Short mmCIF file of C-alpha atoms in Angstrom, two decimals:
data_model
loop_
_atom_site.label_atom_id
_atom_site.label_comp_id
_atom_site.label_asym_id
_atom_site.label_seq_id
_atom_site.Cartn_x
_atom_site.Cartn_y
_atom_site.Cartn_z
CA MET A 10 23.78 58.61 76.94
CA THR A 11 25.41 61.06 74.58
CA THR A 12 25.30 62.18 70.95
CA LEU A 13 27.81 61.63 68.15
CA ASP A 14 30.33 64.41 67.61
CA LEU A 15 32.20 64.42 64.29
CA THR A 16 34.65 67.14 65.30
CA GLY A 17 37.81 66.78 63.24
CA LEU A 18 35.97 65.46 60.18
CA ALA A 19 35.00 67.98 57.49
CA THR A 20 32.65 67.39 54.57
CA ARG A 21 33.52 67.95 50.93
CA PRO A 22 31.20 68.43 47.91
CA ALA A 23 28.95 65.48 47.25
CA GLN A 24 29.14 63.14 44.28
CA VAL A 25 25.93 61.69 42.81
CA TRP A 26 25.25 58.53 40.83
CA GLY A 27 21.58 57.71 40.33
CA ALA A 28 19.92 57.60 43.74
CA VAL A 29 23.29 57.32 45.55
CA ARG A 30 24.95 60.41 47.00
CA LEU A 31 28.43 60.09 48.53
CA VAL A 32 29.67 62.89 50.80
CA PRO A 33 33.43 62.62 51.46
CA LEU A 34 34.78 63.19 54.98
CA VAL A 35 38.34 64.50 55.35
CA ARG A 36 40.66 65.05 58.31
CA ASP A 37 43.03 67.97 58.62
CA GLU A 38 45.20 65.84 60.93
CA PRO A 39 45.10 62.06 60.44
CA VAL A 40 45.33 59.80 63.49
CA VAL A 41 48.73 58.15 63.12
CA ASP A 42 48.86 55.90 66.19
CA LEU A 43 45.75 53.87 65.27
CA ARG A 44 45.53 52.08 61.95
CA LEU A 45 42.93 49.76 60.42
CA ARG A 46 43.33 47.09 57.79
CA PRO A 47 40.88 44.58 56.27
CA GLN A 48 40.96 40.84 56.87
CA LEU A 49 38.93 39.00 54.24
CA TYR A 50 37.08 35.78 55.02
CA GLY A 51 35.66 34.85 51.63
CA ASP A 52 32.18 33.46 50.93
CA THR A 53 31.91 30.99 53.81
CA ALA A 54 29.26 31.51 56.46
CA GLY A 55 30.47 32.62 59.87
CA LEU A 56 29.57 31.20 63.27
CA VAL A 57 30.35 33.78 65.95
CA GLN A 58 30.72 32.69 69.56
CA VAL A 59 29.50 35.60 71.69
CA GLY A 60 29.37 33.73 75.00
CA PRO A 61 29.94 30.32 76.62
CA ARG A 62 26.63 29.00 75.25
CA GLN A 63 25.67 31.71 72.81
CA ALA A 64 26.52 31.95 69.13
CA TYR A 65 24.94 33.23 65.96
CA LEU A 66 25.25 32.40 62.27
CA SER A 67 25.73 35.13 59.68
CA TYR A 68 27.44 36.01 56.42
CA ILE A 69 30.71 37.69 57.43
CA PRO A 70 32.78 38.69 54.40
CA HIS A 71 35.48 40.63 56.24
CA GLY A 72 36.84 41.83 59.54
CA PHE A 73 38.92 44.80 60.62
CA VAL A 74 42.24 44.63 62.43
CA ALA A 75 43.11 47.66 64.56
CA THR A 76 46.79 48.32 65.26
CA TRP A 77 47.84 50.95 67.78
CA THR A 78 50.88 52.17 69.69
CA GLY A 79 51.00 52.97 73.37
CA ASP A 80 53.24 56.02 73.12
CA GLY A 81 51.48 57.85 70.29
CA THR A 82 54.15 57.09 67.69
CA PRO A 83 52.99 56.36 64.14
CA ALA A 84 51.74 52.84 63.42
CA ALA A 85 51.99 51.21 60.00
CA ALA A 86 49.02 49.22 58.75
CA TYR A 87 49.62 45.77 57.31
CA GLY A 88 48.50 45.23 53.74
CA THR A 89 45.28 43.45 52.91
CA GLN A 90 45.54 39.75 53.67
CA LEU A 91 43.51 36.95 52.08
CA SER A 92 42.67 34.02 54.31
CA ALA A 93 41.91 30.58 52.90
CA ASP A 94 41.92 27.08 54.39
CA ASP A 95 44.36 24.60 52.92
CA ASP A 96 41.72 21.86 52.76
CA SER A 97 38.89 22.71 50.40
CA ALA A 98 35.41 21.66 51.47
CA PRO A 99 33.31 19.34 49.28
CA THR A 100 31.18 21.21 46.77
CA ALA A 101 27.95 19.81 48.22
CA THR A 102 28.50 21.46 51.59
CA MET A 103 28.69 25.06 52.79
CA GLY A 104 31.89 26.29 54.36
CA LEU A 105 31.77 27.52 57.94
CA ARG A 106 34.28 29.78 59.66
CA ILE A 107 34.18 29.99 63.45
CA HIS A 108 34.99 33.38 64.98
CA ARG A 109 35.86 33.57 68.64
CA ARG A 110 34.08 36.67 69.87
CA MET A 111 33.14 39.87 68.08
CA ALA A 112 36.33 41.59 69.20
CA ARG A 113 39.40 39.45 69.89
CA ARG A 114 42.92 40.53 70.73
CA GLU A 115 45.38 38.95 68.32
CA ALA A 116 48.57 40.52 69.69
CA LYS A 117 49.65 43.05 72.27
CA ASP A 118 48.89 45.93 69.90
CA ARG A 119 46.36 44.32 67.54
CA LEU A 120 42.61 43.75 67.84
CA ARG A 121 40.47 41.89 65.30
CA PHE A 122 36.78 42.82 65.25
CA LEU A 123 33.87 42.21 62.92
CA PRO A 124 32.67 45.53 61.48
CA MET A 125 28.93 46.18 61.78
CA HIS A 126 28.36 42.76 63.36
CA LEU A 127 29.60 44.34 66.57
CA ALA A 128 26.69 46.80 66.38
CA LEU A 129 24.17 44.26 65.12
CA GLU A 130 25.02 41.86 67.93
CA GLY A 131 24.19 44.62 70.39
CA TYR A 132 20.79 45.03 68.72
CA LEU A 133 20.12 41.29 68.53
CA ALA A 134 21.06 40.86 72.19
CA LEU A 135 18.43 43.38 73.33
CA HIS A 136 16.76 41.70 76.32
CA PHE A 137 17.69 38.37 74.74
CA GLY A 138 16.92 36.50 77.98
CA GLY A 139 13.22 37.24 77.64
CA PRO A 140 10.78 38.02 80.48
CA SER A 141 12.50 38.97 83.74
CA LEU A 142 9.38 37.95 85.68
CA ALA A 143 7.20 34.92 84.93
CA TRP A 144 3.95 36.80 84.37
CA GLU A 145 1.05 34.51 83.50
CA GLU A 146 0.78 35.80 79.92
CA TRP A 147 4.19 34.51 78.85
CA SER A 148 4.72 31.04 77.42
CA GLN A 149 7.05 28.46 78.94
CA ARG A 150 9.23 28.81 75.86
CA ALA A 151 9.64 32.52 76.59
CA ILE A 152 10.57 31.82 80.20
CA ARG A 153 13.06 29.06 79.34
CA GLN A 154 14.58 30.22 76.02
CA GLY A 155 13.92 33.96 75.90
CA LEU A 156 14.19 35.41 72.40
CA SER A 157 16.21 32.53 70.98
CA PRO A 158 16.39 32.26 68.03
CA ARG A 159 16.55 35.93 67.03
CA VAL A 160 16.74 36.64 63.29
CA GLU A 161 17.20 39.89 61.35
CA GLU A 162 17.72 40.43 57.63
CA ALA A 163 19.96 42.86 55.77
CA TYR A 164 21.34 43.38 52.27
CA ALA A 165 24.98 43.36 51.21
CA GLY A 166 26.17 46.60 49.65
CA ALA A 167 26.66 44.86 46.31
CA GLU A 168 22.85 44.45 46.18
CA VAL A 169 22.21 48.19 46.69
CA ARG A 170 21.60 49.47 43.18
CA GLY A 171 24.12 52.08 42.06
CA LEU A 172 26.46 51.80 45.05
CA ALA A 173 29.09 49.71 43.28
CA ASP A 174 29.25 52.12 40.34
CA ALA A 175 29.42 55.15 42.62
CA LEU A 176 32.31 53.72 44.64
CA ARG A 177 34.15 52.70 41.47
CA ILE A 178 33.73 55.95 39.53
CA PHE A 179 34.05 58.72 42.09
CA GLU A 180 37.40 60.12 43.09
CA ILE A 181 38.89 59.69 46.55
CA HIS A 182 40.11 62.96 48.02
CA PRO A 183 43.78 63.09 49.09
CA ASP A 184 42.88 63.55 52.79
CA GLN A 185 39.65 61.52 52.73
CA CYS A 186 39.12 59.47 55.88
CA GLY A 187 35.45 58.59 55.50
CA VAL A 188 32.18 58.96 53.66
CA MET A 189 28.49 59.54 54.32
CA VAL A 190 26.40 57.28 52.08
CA TYR A 191 22.94 58.55 51.13
CA VAL A 192 20.37 56.67 49.07
CA ALA A 193 17.47 58.81 47.83
CA ASP A 194 18.93 61.36 50.26
CA ALA A 195 18.21 59.06 53.21
CA LEU A 196 21.36 58.47 55.26
CA ALA A 197 22.29 54.83 54.75
CA ALA A 198 25.63 54.72 56.56
CA ALA A 199 28.40 56.84 58.01
CA PHE A 200 31.94 55.47 57.76
CA ALA A 201 35.12 57.04 59.12
CA VAL A 202 38.64 55.72 59.74
CA PRO A 203 41.78 57.18 61.34
CA HIS A 204 44.02 57.70 58.28
CA PRO A 205 43.62 58.37 54.52
CA ASP A 206 45.66 55.25 53.72
CA ASP A 207 43.21 53.20 55.80
CA TYR A 208 40.29 54.63 53.85
CA ARG A 209 41.87 53.76 50.50
CA ALA A 210 42.37 50.19 51.72
CA LEU A 211 38.83 49.93 53.11
CA HIS A 212 36.91 51.95 50.48
CA SER A 213 35.73 48.85 48.62
CA THR A 214 34.55 47.11 51.81
CA LEU A 215 31.47 49.35 51.71
CA LEU A 216 30.16 46.88 49.11
CA GLN A 217 30.52 44.05 51.62
CA ASP A 218 28.84 45.94 54.46
CA LEU A 219 25.22 45.45 55.45
CA TYR A 220 22.37 47.82 54.60
CA GLY A 221 18.79 47.79 55.79
CA GLU A 222 15.61 46.95 53.95
CA LEU A 223 14.63 50.62 53.59
CA ILE A 224 17.90 51.50 51.86
CA HIS A 225 17.63 48.59 49.43
CA HIS A 226 14.08 49.61 48.50
CA TYR A 227 15.05 53.24 48.04
CA ALA A 228 17.92 52.31 45.75
CA THR A 229 15.63 50.10 43.67
CA LEU A 230 12.51 52.23 43.47
CA MET A 231 13.49 55.90 43.82
CA PRO A 232 14.48 58.12 40.85
CA PRO A 233 17.92 59.76 40.60
CA VAL A 234 18.54 62.52 43.14
CA ARG A 235 19.38 66.06 42.17
CA ASP A 236 23.02 67.10 42.18
CA PHE A 237 23.83 70.23 44.19
CA ARG A 238 25.96 72.04 41.64
CA ALA A 239 27.89 75.16 42.62
CA ARG A 240 26.94 78.28 40.69
CA VAL A 241 29.32 81.22 40.75
CA PRO A 242 27.82 84.44 39.27
CA ASP A 243 30.42 86.04 37.03
CA ALA A 244 29.16 89.61 37.33
CA HIS A 245 31.56 90.45 40.15
CA ILE A 246 34.47 88.18 39.22
CA ARG A 247 37.40 90.38 38.19
CA SER A 248 40.40 88.26 39.14
CA LEU A 249 41.51 84.80 40.24
CA ALA A 250 41.36 86.01 43.85
CA HIS A 251 37.67 86.89 43.38
CA LEU A 252 37.07 83.46 41.84
CA ARG A 253 38.82 81.67 44.72
CA THR A 254 36.72 83.61 47.22
CA ALA A 255 33.50 82.76 45.39
CA VAL A 256 34.42 79.07 45.22
CA ALA A 257 35.25 79.03 48.95
CA GLU A 258 31.86 80.60 49.69
CA GLN A 259 30.09 77.91 47.65
CA GLU A 260 31.99 75.16 49.49
CA HIS A 261 31.10 76.73 52.84
CA THR A 262 27.43 76.97 51.81
CA TRP A 263 27.35 73.28 50.86
CA THR A 264 29.16 72.21 54.03
CA HIS A 265 26.80 74.24 56.24
CA PHE A 266 23.73 72.83 54.47
CA HIS A 267 24.94 69.26 54.75
CA ASP A 268 26.09 69.44 58.37
CA THR A 269 22.93 71.17 59.62
CA THR A 270 20.33 69.34 57.51
CA MET A 271 21.20 65.99 55.98
CA PRO A 272 22.74 63.95 58.88
CA THR A 273 20.58 65.37 61.69
CA GLY A 274 18.78 62.03 62.19
CA LEU A 275 22.15 60.52 63.10
CA LEU A 276 23.83 63.37 64.97
CA GLU A 277 21.05 65.07 66.93
CA HIS A 278 19.86 62.08 68.96
CA ALA A 279 21.41 60.49 72.03
CA TYR A 280 22.75 56.94 72.09
CA THR A 281 23.53 54.37 74.72
CA TRP A 282 27.27 53.68 74.52
CA GLN A 283 28.41 50.17 75.50
CA THR A 284 32.17 49.74 75.93
CA VAL A 285 33.43 46.61 74.16
CA TYR A 286 37.22 46.83 74.42
CA ARG A 287 39.92 49.24 75.58
CA MET A 288 43.16 49.36 73.57
CA GLY A 289 45.72 51.81 74.85
CA ARG A 290 44.28 55.32 74.67
CA PHE A 291 41.45 54.12 72.39
CA THR A 292 38.07 52.62 73.29
CA LEU A 293 35.89 50.46 71.04
CA SER A 294 32.16 50.89 71.77
CA ARG A 295 28.79 50.02 70.25
CA LEU A 296 25.89 52.46 69.96
CA LEU A 297 22.19 51.81 70.50
CA PRO A 298 19.44 54.40 69.90
CA VAL A 299 16.40 55.19 72.04
CA PHE A 300 14.20 53.51 69.37
CA ARG A 301 11.89 56.30 68.22
CA PRO A 302 9.05 54.81 66.12
CA LYS A 303 8.50 56.35 62.67
CA GLN A 304 11.78 58.25 62.93
CA GLU A 305 15.34 57.74 61.74
CA ASN A 306 17.23 55.30 63.98
CA HIS A 307 20.83 54.11 63.63
CA ILE A 308 22.99 51.58 65.42
CA GLY A 309 26.75 51.68 65.13
CA GLU A 310 30.22 51.08 66.44
CA VAL A 311 32.86 53.65 67.21
CA ILE A 312 36.46 53.96 68.37
CA THR A 313 37.23 57.09 70.38
CA ASP A 314 40.55 58.41 71.67
CA ASP A 315 41.38 59.55 75.20
CA GLN A 316 39.82 62.96 74.47
CA GLY A 317 36.54 61.49 73.22
CA ARG A 318 37.18 62.26 69.54
CA ILE A 319 35.91 59.74 67.00
CA THR A 320 38.68 57.93 65.13
CA TYR A 321 36.55 55.13 63.65
CA LEU A 322 32.81 55.06 62.96
CA LYS A 323 30.43 52.73 61.14
CA THR A 324 26.64 52.98 61.33
CA PHE A 325 23.63 50.97 60.14
CA ARG A 326 20.17 52.45 59.58
CA LEU A 327 17.41 50.30 61.06
CA SER A 328 14.22 49.61 59.12
CA GLU A 329 10.88 50.64 60.60
CA ASN A 330 10.14 47.01 61.54
CA GLN A 331 13.46 46.74 63.35
CA VAL A 332 12.79 50.01 65.16
CA ARG A 333 9.36 48.77 66.21
CA ARG A 334 10.80 45.54 67.57
CA GLY A 335 13.49 47.41 69.50
CA HIS A 336 10.91 49.86 70.86
CA LEU A 337 8.58 47.10 72.06
CA LEU A 338 11.38 45.17 73.75
CA SER A 339 12.78 48.27 75.48
CA ARG A 340 9.34 49.31 76.80
CA LEU A 341 8.57 45.78 78.02
CA ALA A 342 11.93 45.58 79.78
CA ALA A 343 11.34 49.00 81.40
CA HIS A 344 8.12 47.60 82.93
CA ASP A 345 9.62 44.22 83.92
CA TRP A 346 7.72 42.59 81.05
CA HIS A 347 4.37 43.43 82.64
CA LEU A 348 1.90 43.65 79.76
CA PRO A 349 -0.82 45.81 81.42
CA GLY A 350 1.74 48.35 82.65
CA THR A 351 3.47 48.52 79.25
CA ALA A 352 0.14 48.88 77.45
CA ALA A 353 -0.86 51.74 79.75
CA GLU A 354 2.37 53.62 78.99
CA LEU A 355 1.89 53.14 75.23
CA GLY A 356 -1.74 54.26 75.43
CA VAL A 357 -3.20 51.01 74.06
CA THR A 358 -5.15 48.09 75.47
CA GLU A 359 -3.45 44.93 76.60
CA ALA A 360 -4.97 43.07 73.64
CA GLN A 361 -3.64 45.66 71.19
CA LEU A 362 -0.17 45.34 72.70
CA GLY A 363 -0.36 41.56 72.39
CA LEU A 364 -1.29 41.85 68.72
CA ARG A 365 1.57 44.31 68.19
CA LEU A 366 3.94 41.73 69.64
CA GLU A 367 2.56 39.13 67.26
CA SER A 368 2.93 41.37 64.19
CA ALA A 369 6.51 42.17 65.27
CA GLY A 370 7.35 38.46 65.28
CA PHE A 371 7.17 37.91 69.04
CA GLY A 372 3.85 36.03 69.14
CA HIS A 373 5.60 32.83 70.23
CA LEU A 374 6.48 34.50 73.53
CA LEU A 375 2.80 34.57 74.58
CA ARG A 376 0.76 31.61 75.78
CA GLN A 377 -1.45 30.31 72.97
CA ASP A 378 -4.69 30.76 74.91
CA VAL A 379 -3.72 34.33 75.83
CA LEU A 380 -2.85 35.15 72.23
CA ASP A 381 -6.12 33.63 71.01
CA GLY A 382 -7.98 35.82 73.49
CA TYR A 383 -6.20 38.93 72.18
CA ARG A 384 -7.13 37.98 68.61
CA LYS A 385 -10.77 37.51 69.61
CA GLN A 386 -10.84 40.95 71.24
CA GLY A 387 -9.23 42.44 68.13
CA ARG A 388 -11.88 40.94 65.86
CA ALA A 389 -14.61 42.22 68.16
CA ARG A 390 -13.26 45.77 67.97
CA THR A 391 -13.29 45.75 64.16
CA ARG A 392 -16.97 44.77 63.89
#
């Protein structure tokens, strides 16, 4: 397990629209031998085959295609391509596009992967097989089917109030290679790419990305956030050199505040890194948190180079309900799905743990008579 290190990416002054705050990320030296381009899939639903007998259905508006060179020479990104089937489906049916795997090699130096779905699939697959031991509390369905089906909800960026206007109105810096998206000053997503040209091509895809329930609620319910405006006292300004120095000091103050305060929930915690694909000197991985209840938790996907530096990053902030589900599953798996042992570690009774599982949407994993017994004990405790 290791933390995220954004060395090579520098922050620039934030731009605010309503409850949305965008913090640009720039690179002094773009990565020239890895390039990303979008591949649009339209409004059809996507069926993703993640294994021989495993697949999941989701709305997948776009994918990314990574192009790299083996000798470090510059790679040119293809332009945006629109994909459409020649035969149009009847209007009474819903289109379906089948994707073979989350990350699929399309050529010797090209990899197509589904942004954010790569990370979400890692979360959805958490202990998907269900109980590792057939303890008497678990139902036959849990033993035979595990957590299938597993369902999670998210909102498209177009439904996050103010995000579309912010992305349309704000300027893109000449060397911008990413952005930190805050809603009501809660970090919604971090996005970074190898090259400024890639960012310009992918800037609008932030509206097609997925955002959690918390972020959608914040955008809808929270008032506009305060803009951090630079204030340069003019008492000691005697020349343009003095003014440049004062402006540089204000930029440094903002950068220090942002880097040490605002993204700490993302950068100061360790993640489990799962390697998905190796492409030349680059490695595509997914990130999973430790699942800390009532704290900020992010999942994500990242491409690192041979020196461990991040060239591509996309994160998704989990809602509290999603964190709770991940926490319960990870603790159960750590105790081989033994309910009494897991309850003892969490400091609750076995009945309380069973009711937590039910409220988290995992009640179907327990035998009905066992669950009824837990409910009876819960009612007795409240009298």
